[in-house]
Amino acid sequence: MARTLRISTRNATFQQWQALLTNRTKRQRAGEFLVQGVRPISLAVERGWEIRAMLVTDGPGLSRWGRDIVDTADAPRAVVAAELMRELGGKDEDAPELLAVVAMPGDDLARVATGPSLLAVVFDRPTTPGNVGTLIRSADAFGAAAVIVTGHAADPYDPKAVRASTGSLFALPVIRVPSHAEVLDWVAEVRDDGVAVQVVGTDERGPVEIAEQDLTGPTLLVIGNETHGLSNAWRDSCDQTVRIPITGAASSLNAAAAGSVALYEAARQRRLA
């Protein structure tokens, strides 16, 4: 049976959990992050992620969902004072019933399932955690095998990114990679294994409309930074660069929105193929 702690003051343990919400360096050093919300916690448990601690609000008994999650996770438990749970859960009023401390998986491109139907997306140097989470959610919805985040980028384990993914972070590999070079080395290995993956960048000045590009084969979609778009290194590395036609007063699409449109177009083509 999992052991139970009691936390009623802002002691060292509470401060460690609080740091997981606000301090990227401490998240990385600990190799864990704090998960808020019913759906994200449920998916983390259902998908077999390592639950390092389950935090339970001190008060009335757990709901049926809460009991099921705690029993299934079988992780060390901490009963935490309601006011402290409100701080950790970002709630101004009601304390969350449960929070979970979850281990980060390794950033290994070998986690990406490759094959003739490969569809994965690269988000290069995103600056906004919410955009990272939104693109992860879209990648999950449209059948992508993975999201690869490259360069100096927002953290997919930031609580804003985790919330924006609405649990999809736990449904597909999300891999952080230092630069485009490591991704291109992986692409070369995939090609050597007989999978003719194409690298397709998105850019408002791309020479080909996205609907005209065949996305039914193995494809790596590359989405650029919110402000500067694709880096020169990625532009030079793409087999093709496509544009999403837009009208109206908008000068461009939000990066996560553009990625979502590109993923939808790939899924649409694949349904019709």
mmCIF file of C-alpha atoms in Angstrom:
data_model
loop_
_atom_site.group_PDB
_atom_site.id
_atom_site.type_symbol
_atom_site.label_atom_id
_atom_site.label_comp_id
_atom_site.label_asym_id
_atom_site.label_seq_id
_atom_site.Cartn_x
_atom_site.Cartn_y
_atom_site.Cartn_z
ATOM 1 C CA MET A 1 0.000 0.000 0.000
ATOM 2 C CA ALA A 2 1.281 3.481 -0.882
ATOM 3 C CA ARG A 3 2.519 5.519 2.064
ATOM 4 C CA THR A 4 0.740 8.735 3.071
ATOM 5 C CA LEU A 5 2.254 12.064 4.102
ATOM 6 C CA ARG A 6 0.487 15.010 5.703
ATOM 7 C CA ILE A 7 1.358 18.533 4.604
ATOM 8 C CA SER A 8 -0.228 21.391 6.534
ATOM 9 C CA THR A 9 2.503 24.062 6.330
ATOM 10 C CA ARG A 10 4.659 25.572 3.595
ATOM 11 C CA ASN A 11 7.475 23.216 4.460
ATOM 12 C CA ALA A 12 10.343 22.100 2.213
ATOM 13 C CA THR A 13 8.230 19.455 0.491
ATOM 14 C CA PHE A 14 5.484 21.947 -0.355
ATOM 15 C CA GLN A 15 8.071 24.419 -1.645
ATOM 16 C CA GLN A 16 9.501 21.720 -3.940
ATOM 17 C CA TRP A 17 6.056 21.142 -5.440
ATOM 18 C CA GLN A 18 5.462 24.872 -5.773
ATOM 19 C CA ALA A 19 8.772 25.236 -7.619
ATOM 20 C CA LEU A 20 7.589 22.687 -10.196
ATOM 21 C CA LEU A 21 4.959 25.225 -11.261
ATOM 22 C CA THR A 22 7.209 28.249 -11.526
ATOM 23 C CA ASN A 23 10.808 27.156 -12.028
ATOM 24 C CA ARG A 24 11.776 25.374 -15.230
ATOM 25 C CA THR A 25 15.305 24.653 -14.030
ATOM 26 C CA LYS A 26 14.027 22.920 -10.897
ATOM 27 C CA ARG A 27 11.506 20.919 -12.946
ATOM 28 C CA GLN A 28 14.293 19.731 -15.184
ATOM 29 C CA ARG A 29 16.643 18.963 -12.304
ATOM 30 C CA ALA A 30 13.935 16.953 -10.516
ATOM 31 C CA GLY A 31 12.760 15.329 -13.754
ATOM 32 C CA GLU A 32 9.133 15.849 -12.781
ATOM 33 C CA PHE A 33 6.237 18.293 -13.127
ATOM 34 C CA LEU A 34 2.917 19.056 -11.447
ATOM 35 C CA VAL A 35 -0.299 18.097 -13.244
ATOM 36 C CA GLN A 36 -3.590 19.900 -12.594
ATOM 37 C CA GLY A 37 -7.071 19.026 -13.829
ATOM 38 C CA VAL A 38 -9.298 15.967 -14.062
ATOM 39 C CA ARG A 39 -8.605 15.021 -17.676
ATOM 40 C CA PRO A 40 -4.809 15.510 -17.614
ATOM 41 C CA ILE A 41 -4.468 13.537 -14.382
ATOM 42 C CA SER A 42 -6.761 10.798 -15.699
ATOM 43 C CA LEU A 43 -4.772 10.454 -18.933
ATOM 44 C CA ALA A 44 -1.429 10.469 -17.134
ATOM 45 C CA VAL A 45 -2.614 7.528 -15.037
ATOM 46 C CA GLU A 46 -4.403 5.693 -17.870
ATOM 47 C CA ARG A 47 -1.398 5.989 -20.202
ATOM 48 C CA GLY A 48 0.952 4.551 -17.604
ATOM 49 C CA TRP A 49 3.098 7.592 -16.852
ATOM 50 C CA GLU A 50 5.168 7.352 -13.688
ATOM 51 C CA ILE A 51 3.224 9.053 -10.878
ATOM 52 C CA ARG A 52 5.700 10.055 -8.211
ATOM 53 C CA ALA A 53 3.162 11.501 -5.794
ATOM 54 C CA MET A 54 -0.589 11.961 -5.622
ATOM 55 C CA LEU A 55 -1.672 15.026 -3.665
ATOM 56 C CA VAL A 56 -5.088 14.843 -2.000
ATOM 57 C CA THR A 57 -6.941 17.765 -0.448
ATOM 58 C CA ASP A 58 -7.452 17.408 3.281
ATOM 59 C CA GLY A 59 -11.204 17.511 3.811
ATOM 60 C CA PRO A 60 -14.276 15.555 2.671
ATOM 61 C CA GLY A 61 -13.785 12.121 1.185
ATOM 62 C CA LEU A 62 -12.755 11.647 -2.412
ATOM 63 C CA SER A 63 -15.223 11.341 -5.256
ATOM 64 C CA ARG A 64 -15.515 8.030 -7.066
ATOM 65 C CA TRP A 65 -13.204 9.396 -9.764
ATOM 66 C CA GLY A 66 -10.671 10.452 -7.142
ATOM 67 C CA ARG A 67 -10.736 7.068 -5.408
ATOM 68 C CA ASP A 68 -10.307 5.249 -8.703
ATOM 69 C CA ILE A 69 -7.384 7.445 -9.741
ATOM 70 C CA VAL A 70 -5.602 7.125 -6.385
ATOM 71 C CA ASP A 71 -6.082 3.347 -6.333
ATOM 72 C CA THR A 72 -4.951 2.910 -9.936
ATOM 73 C CA ALA A 73 -1.900 5.154 -9.579
ATOM 74 C CA ASP A 74 -0.759 3.354 -6.413
ATOM 75 C CA ALA A 75 1.734 6.175 -5.839
ATOM 76 C CA PRO A 76 2.955 7.783 -2.609
ATOM 77 C CA ARG A 77 0.168 9.992 -1.284
ATOM 78 C CA ALA A 78 0.167 13.316 0.483
ATOM 79 C CA VAL A 79 -2.839 14.777 2.246
ATOM 80 C CA VAL A 80 -2.414 18.533 1.810
ATOM 81 C CA ALA A 81 -4.207 21.375 3.561
ATOM 82 C CA ALA A 82 -6.892 22.939 1.371
ATOM 83 C CA GLU A 83 -5.332 26.409 1.265
ATOM 84 C CA LEU A 84 -2.041 24.910 0.088
ATOM 85 C CA MET A 85 -3.806 22.839 -2.565
ATOM 86 C CA ARG A 86 -5.508 26.013 -3.815
ATOM 87 C CA GLU A 87 -2.068 27.557 -4.314
ATOM 88 C CA LEU A 88 -0.733 24.513 -6.153
ATOM 89 C CA GLY A 89 -3.893 24.143 -8.213
ATOM 90 C CA GLY A 90 -4.130 27.803 -9.181
ATOM 91 C CA LYS A 91 -7.654 27.983 -7.725
ATOM 92 C CA ASP A 92 -8.972 31.148 -6.129
ATOM 93 C CA GLU A 93 -11.932 29.406 -4.520
ATOM 94 C CA ASP A 94 -12.288 25.627 -4.321
ATOM 95 C CA ALA A 95 -9.220 23.511 -3.727
ATOM 96 C CA PRO A 96 -8.674 20.814 -6.372
ATOM 97 C CA GLU A 97 -9.503 17.306 -5.258
ATOM 98 C CA LEU A 98 -6.272 15.845 -6.627
ATOM 99 C CA LEU A 99 -2.961 16.955 -8.100
ATOM 100 C CA ALA A 100 -0.257 14.662 -9.430
ATOM 101 C CA VAL A 101 3.521 14.877 -9.493
ATOM 102 C CA VAL A 102 4.531 13.103 -12.704
ATOM 103 C CA ALA A 103 7.964 12.055 -13.985
ATOM 104 C CA MET A 104 9.181 13.438 -17.307
ATOM 105 C CA PRO A 105 9.979 10.823 -19.948
ATOM 106 C CA GLY A 106 13.303 10.919 -21.751
ATOM 107 C CA ASP A 107 13.805 13.250 -24.720
ATOM 108 C CA ASP A 108 14.632 10.468 -27.158
ATOM 109 C CA LEU A 109 13.577 10.551 -30.822
ATOM 110 C CA ALA A 110 13.538 6.760 -30.754
ATOM 111 C CA ARG A 111 10.165 7.155 -28.985
ATOM 112 C CA VAL A 112 8.612 8.241 -32.306
ATOM 113 C CA ALA A 113 6.909 5.362 -34.107
ATOM 114 C CA THR A 114 8.056 5.481 -37.724
ATOM 115 C CA GLY A 115 6.643 3.834 -40.833
ATOM 116 C CA PRO A 116 4.914 4.629 -44.120
ATOM 117 C CA SER A 117 2.096 6.502 -42.354
ATOM 118 C CA LEU A 118 4.426 8.681 -40.247
ATOM 119 C CA LEU A 119 3.090 12.160 -39.487
ATOM 120 C CA ALA A 120 4.987 14.208 -36.936
ATOM 121 C CA VAL A 121 5.305 17.914 -36.273
ATOM 122 C CA VAL A 122 8.274 20.057 -35.276
ATOM 123 C CA PHE A 123 7.670 23.302 -33.382
ATOM 124 C CA ASP A 124 10.849 25.342 -33.723
ATOM 125 C CA ARG A 125 11.718 27.738 -30.872
ATOM 126 C CA PRO A 126 8.163 28.448 -29.652
ATOM 127 C CA THR A 127 8.045 31.194 -27.053
ATOM 128 C CA THR A 128 4.585 30.676 -25.538
ATOM 129 C CA PRO A 129 3.726 27.623 -23.417
ATOM 130 C CA GLY A 130 0.062 27.926 -24.393
ATOM 131 C CA ASN A 131 0.957 27.588 -28.073
ATOM 132 C CA VAL A 132 3.021 24.485 -27.342
ATOM 133 C CA GLY A 133 0.111 22.894 -25.495
ATOM 134 C CA THR A 134 -2.349 23.875 -28.221
ATOM 135 C CA LEU A 135 -0.219 22.307 -30.953
ATOM 136 C CA ILE A 136 0.194 19.124 -28.895
ATOM 137 C CA ARG A 137 -3.595 18.956 -28.577
ATOM 138 C CA SER A 138 -4.035 19.384 -32.344
ATOM 139 C CA ALA A 139 -1.333 16.818 -33.112
ATOM 140 C CA ASP A 140 -3.162 14.299 -30.954
ATOM 141 C CA ALA A 141 -6.526 15.161 -32.532
ATOM 142 C CA PHE A 142 -5.265 14.775 -36.109
ATOM 143 C CA GLY A 143 -3.326 11.560 -35.639
ATOM 144 C CA ALA A 144 0.273 12.754 -35.462
ATOM 145 C CA ALA A 145 2.828 10.368 -34.016
ATOM 146 C CA ALA A 146 4.786 12.995 -32.068
ATOM 147 C CA VAL A 147 5.543 16.642 -31.404
ATOM 148 C CA ILE A 148 9.208 17.630 -31.476
ATOM 149 C CA VAL A 149 10.147 20.948 -29.859
ATOM 150 C CA THR A 150 13.494 22.311 -31.055
ATOM 151 C CA GLY A 151 15.885 25.004 -29.951
ATOM 152 C CA HIS A 152 15.589 27.468 -27.082
ATOM 153 C CA ALA A 153 11.873 27.068 -26.545
ATOM 154 C CA ALA A 154 8.962 27.269 -24.149
ATOM 155 C CA ASP A 155 8.715 24.240 -21.890
ATOM 156 C CA PRO A 156 6.017 21.659 -22.746
ATOM 157 C CA TYR A 157 5.954 20.786 -19.028
ATOM 158 C CA ASP A 158 5.108 24.339 -17.996
ATOM 159 C CA PRO A 159 1.666 24.234 -16.308
ATOM 160 C CA LYS A 160 0.241 26.548 -18.992
ATOM 161 C CA ALA A 161 1.361 24.141 -21.711
ATOM 162 C CA VAL A 162 0.051 21.111 -19.832
ATOM 163 C CA ARG A 163 -3.339 22.780 -19.338
ATOM 164 C CA ALA A 164 -3.532 23.922 -22.974
ATOM 165 C CA SER A 165 -2.871 20.365 -24.153
ATOM 166 C CA THR A 166 -5.978 19.218 -22.184
ATOM 167 C CA GLY A 167 -4.240 15.924 -21.473
ATOM 168 C CA SER A 168 -2.903 15.257 -24.980
ATOM 169 C CA LEU A 169 0.629 15.680 -23.609
ATOM 170 C CA PHE A 170 0.163 12.200 -22.147
ATOM 171 C CA ALA A 171 -1.208 10.659 -25.346
ATOM 172 C CA LEU A 172 1.751 11.029 -27.724
ATOM 173 C CA PRO A 173 5.504 11.556 -27.466
ATOM 174 C CA VAL A 174 6.564 15.160 -26.928
ATOM 175 C CA ILE A 175 10.324 15.408 -27.334
ATOM 176 C CA ARG A 176 12.636 18.348 -26.717
ATOM 177 C CA VAL A 177 15.674 18.540 -29.003
ATOM 178 C CA PRO A 178 18.496 21.120 -28.822
ATOM 179 C CA SER A 179 18.488 22.076 -32.508
ATOM 180 C CA HIS A 180 17.417 21.166 -36.030
ATOM 181 C CA ALA A 181 20.624 19.160 -36.514
ATOM 182 C CA GLU A 182 19.556 16.326 -34.211
ATOM 183 C CA VAL A 183 16.186 16.093 -35.937
ATOM 184 C CA LEU A 184 17.807 15.946 -39.374
ATOM 185 C CA ASP A 185 20.163 13.199 -38.185
ATOM 186 C CA TRP A 186 17.094 11.259 -37.044
ATOM 187 C CA VAL A 187 15.365 11.896 -40.397
ATOM 188 C CA ALA A 188 18.440 10.485 -42.158
ATOM 189 C CA GLU A 189 18.252 7.350 -39.991
ATOM 190 C CA VAL A 190 14.550 6.940 -40.742
ATOM 191 C CA ARG A 191 15.266 7.258 -44.465
ATOM 192 C CA ASP A 192 18.088 4.727 -44.187
ATOM 193 C CA ASP A 193 15.522 2.334 -42.707
ATOM 194 C CA GLY A 194 13.467 2.647 -45.888
ATOM 195 C CA VAL A 195 10.923 5.287 -44.838
ATOM 196 C CA ALA A 196 11.042 8.130 -47.392
ATOM 197 C CA VAL A 197 9.992 10.873 -45.001
ATOM 198 C CA GLN A 198 9.578 14.363 -46.474
ATOM 199 C CA VAL A 199 10.302 17.499 -44.452
ATOM 200 C CA VAL A 200 7.658 20.159 -45.157
ATOM 201 C CA GLY A 201 7.939 23.638 -43.679
ATOM 202 C CA THR A 202 5.103 26.133 -43.310
ATOM 203 C CA ASP A 203 5.674 29.754 -44.229
ATOM 204 C CA GLU A 204 3.419 32.586 -45.399
ATOM 205 C CA ARG A 205 5.731 33.025 -48.386
ATOM 206 C CA GLY A 206 5.918 29.345 -49.280
ATOM 207 C CA PRO A 207 5.808 28.708 -53.055
ATOM 208 C CA VAL A 208 3.146 25.975 -52.845
ATOM 209 C CA GLU A 209 -0.336 26.113 -51.301
ATOM 210 C CA ILE A 210 -0.629 23.454 -48.651
ATOM 211 C CA ALA A 211 -3.589 21.726 -50.344
ATOM 212 C CA GLU A 212 -1.414 21.197 -53.426
ATOM 213 C CA GLN A 213 1.330 19.417 -51.496
ATOM 214 C CA ASP A 214 0.954 15.647 -51.150
ATOM 215 C CA LEU A 215 0.969 14.936 -47.417
ATOM 216 C CA THR A 216 -0.243 11.331 -47.625
ATOM 217 C CA GLY A 217 3.244 9.841 -47.397
ATOM 218 C CA PRO A 218 5.551 9.906 -44.374
ATOM 219 C CA THR A 219 5.807 13.574 -43.432
ATOM 220 C CA LEU A 220 7.503 15.807 -40.907
ATOM 221 C CA LEU A 221 5.717 19.179 -40.690
ATOM 222 C CA VAL A 222 7.817 22.078 -39.421
ATOM 223 C CA ILE A 223 6.200 25.081 -37.711
ATOM 224 C CA GLY A 224 8.300 28.174 -37.078
ATOM 225 C CA ASN A 225 8.626 30.557 -34.169
ATOM 226 C CA GLU A 226 5.618 32.800 -33.433
ATOM 227 C CA THR A 227 7.486 36.008 -34.298
ATOM 228 C CA HIS A 228 10.199 35.082 -36.776
ATOM 229 C CA GLY A 229 8.815 31.966 -38.457
ATOM 230 C CA LEU A 230 11.160 29.272 -39.726
ATOM 231 C CA SER A 231 14.833 29.658 -38.983
ATOM 232 C CA ASN A 232 17.209 29.845 -41.929
ATOM 233 C CA ALA A 233 18.545 26.440 -40.965
ATOM 234 C CA TRP A 234 15.087 24.896 -41.215
ATOM 235 C CA ARG A 235 14.307 26.735 -44.464
ATOM 236 C CA ASP A 236 17.440 25.256 -46.015
ATOM 237 C CA SER A 237 16.599 21.793 -44.696
ATOM 238 C CA CYS A 238 12.983 21.495 -45.845
ATOM 239 C CA ASP A 239 12.192 19.504 -48.971
ATOM 240 C CA GLN A 240 9.264 21.853 -49.595
ATOM 241 C CA THR A 241 7.806 24.973 -48.006
ATOM 242 C CA VAL A 242 4.056 25.484 -48.136
ATOM 243 C CA ARG A 243 1.757 28.390 -47.391
ATOM 244 C CA ILE A 244 -1.737 28.504 -45.935
ATOM 245 C CA PRO A 245 -3.844 30.968 -47.972
ATOM 246 C CA ILE A 246 -5.575 33.559 -45.788
ATOM 247 C CA THR A 247 -7.762 36.591 -46.421
ATOM 248 C CA GLY A 248 -9.021 39.532 -44.408
ATOM 249 C CA ALA A 249 -6.960 41.985 -42.412
ATOM 250 C CA ALA A 250 -4.857 39.328 -40.685
ATOM 251 C CA SER A 251 -1.221 39.424 -41.745
ATOM 252 C CA SER A 252 -0.582 35.851 -40.621
ATOM 253 C CA LEU A 253 -1.889 32.988 -38.507
ATOM 254 C CA ASN A 254 -0.894 32.258 -34.946
ATOM 255 C CA ALA A 255 1.838 29.587 -35.049
ATOM 256 C CA ALA A 256 -0.217 26.979 -33.205
ATOM 257 C CA ALA A 257 -3.216 27.765 -35.426
ATOM 258 C CA ALA A 258 -1.082 27.362 -38.558
ATOM 259 C CA GLY A 259 0.210 24.055 -37.252
ATOM 260 C CA SER A 260 -3.327 22.912 -36.542
ATOM 261 C CA VAL A 261 -4.424 23.795 -40.088
ATOM 262 C CA ALA A 262 -1.447 21.938 -41.555
ATOM 263 C CA LEU A 263 -2.179 18.864 -39.444
ATOM 264 C CA TYR A 264 -5.836 18.957 -40.463
ATOM 265 C CA GLU A 265 -4.885 19.148 -44.146
ATOM 266 C CA ALA A 266 -2.589 16.141 -43.741
ATOM 267 C CA ALA A 267 -5.356 14.204 -41.986
ATOM 268 C CA ARG A 268 -7.888 15.227 -44.654
ATOM 269 C CA GLN A 269 -5.668 14.041 -47.482
ATOM 270 C CA ARG A 270 -4.993 10.761 -45.716
ATOM 271 C CA ARG A 271 -8.698 10.061 -45.220
ATOM 272 C CA LEU A 272 -9.275 10.513 -48.955
ATOM 273 C CA ALA A 273 -6.224 8.575 -50.098
#
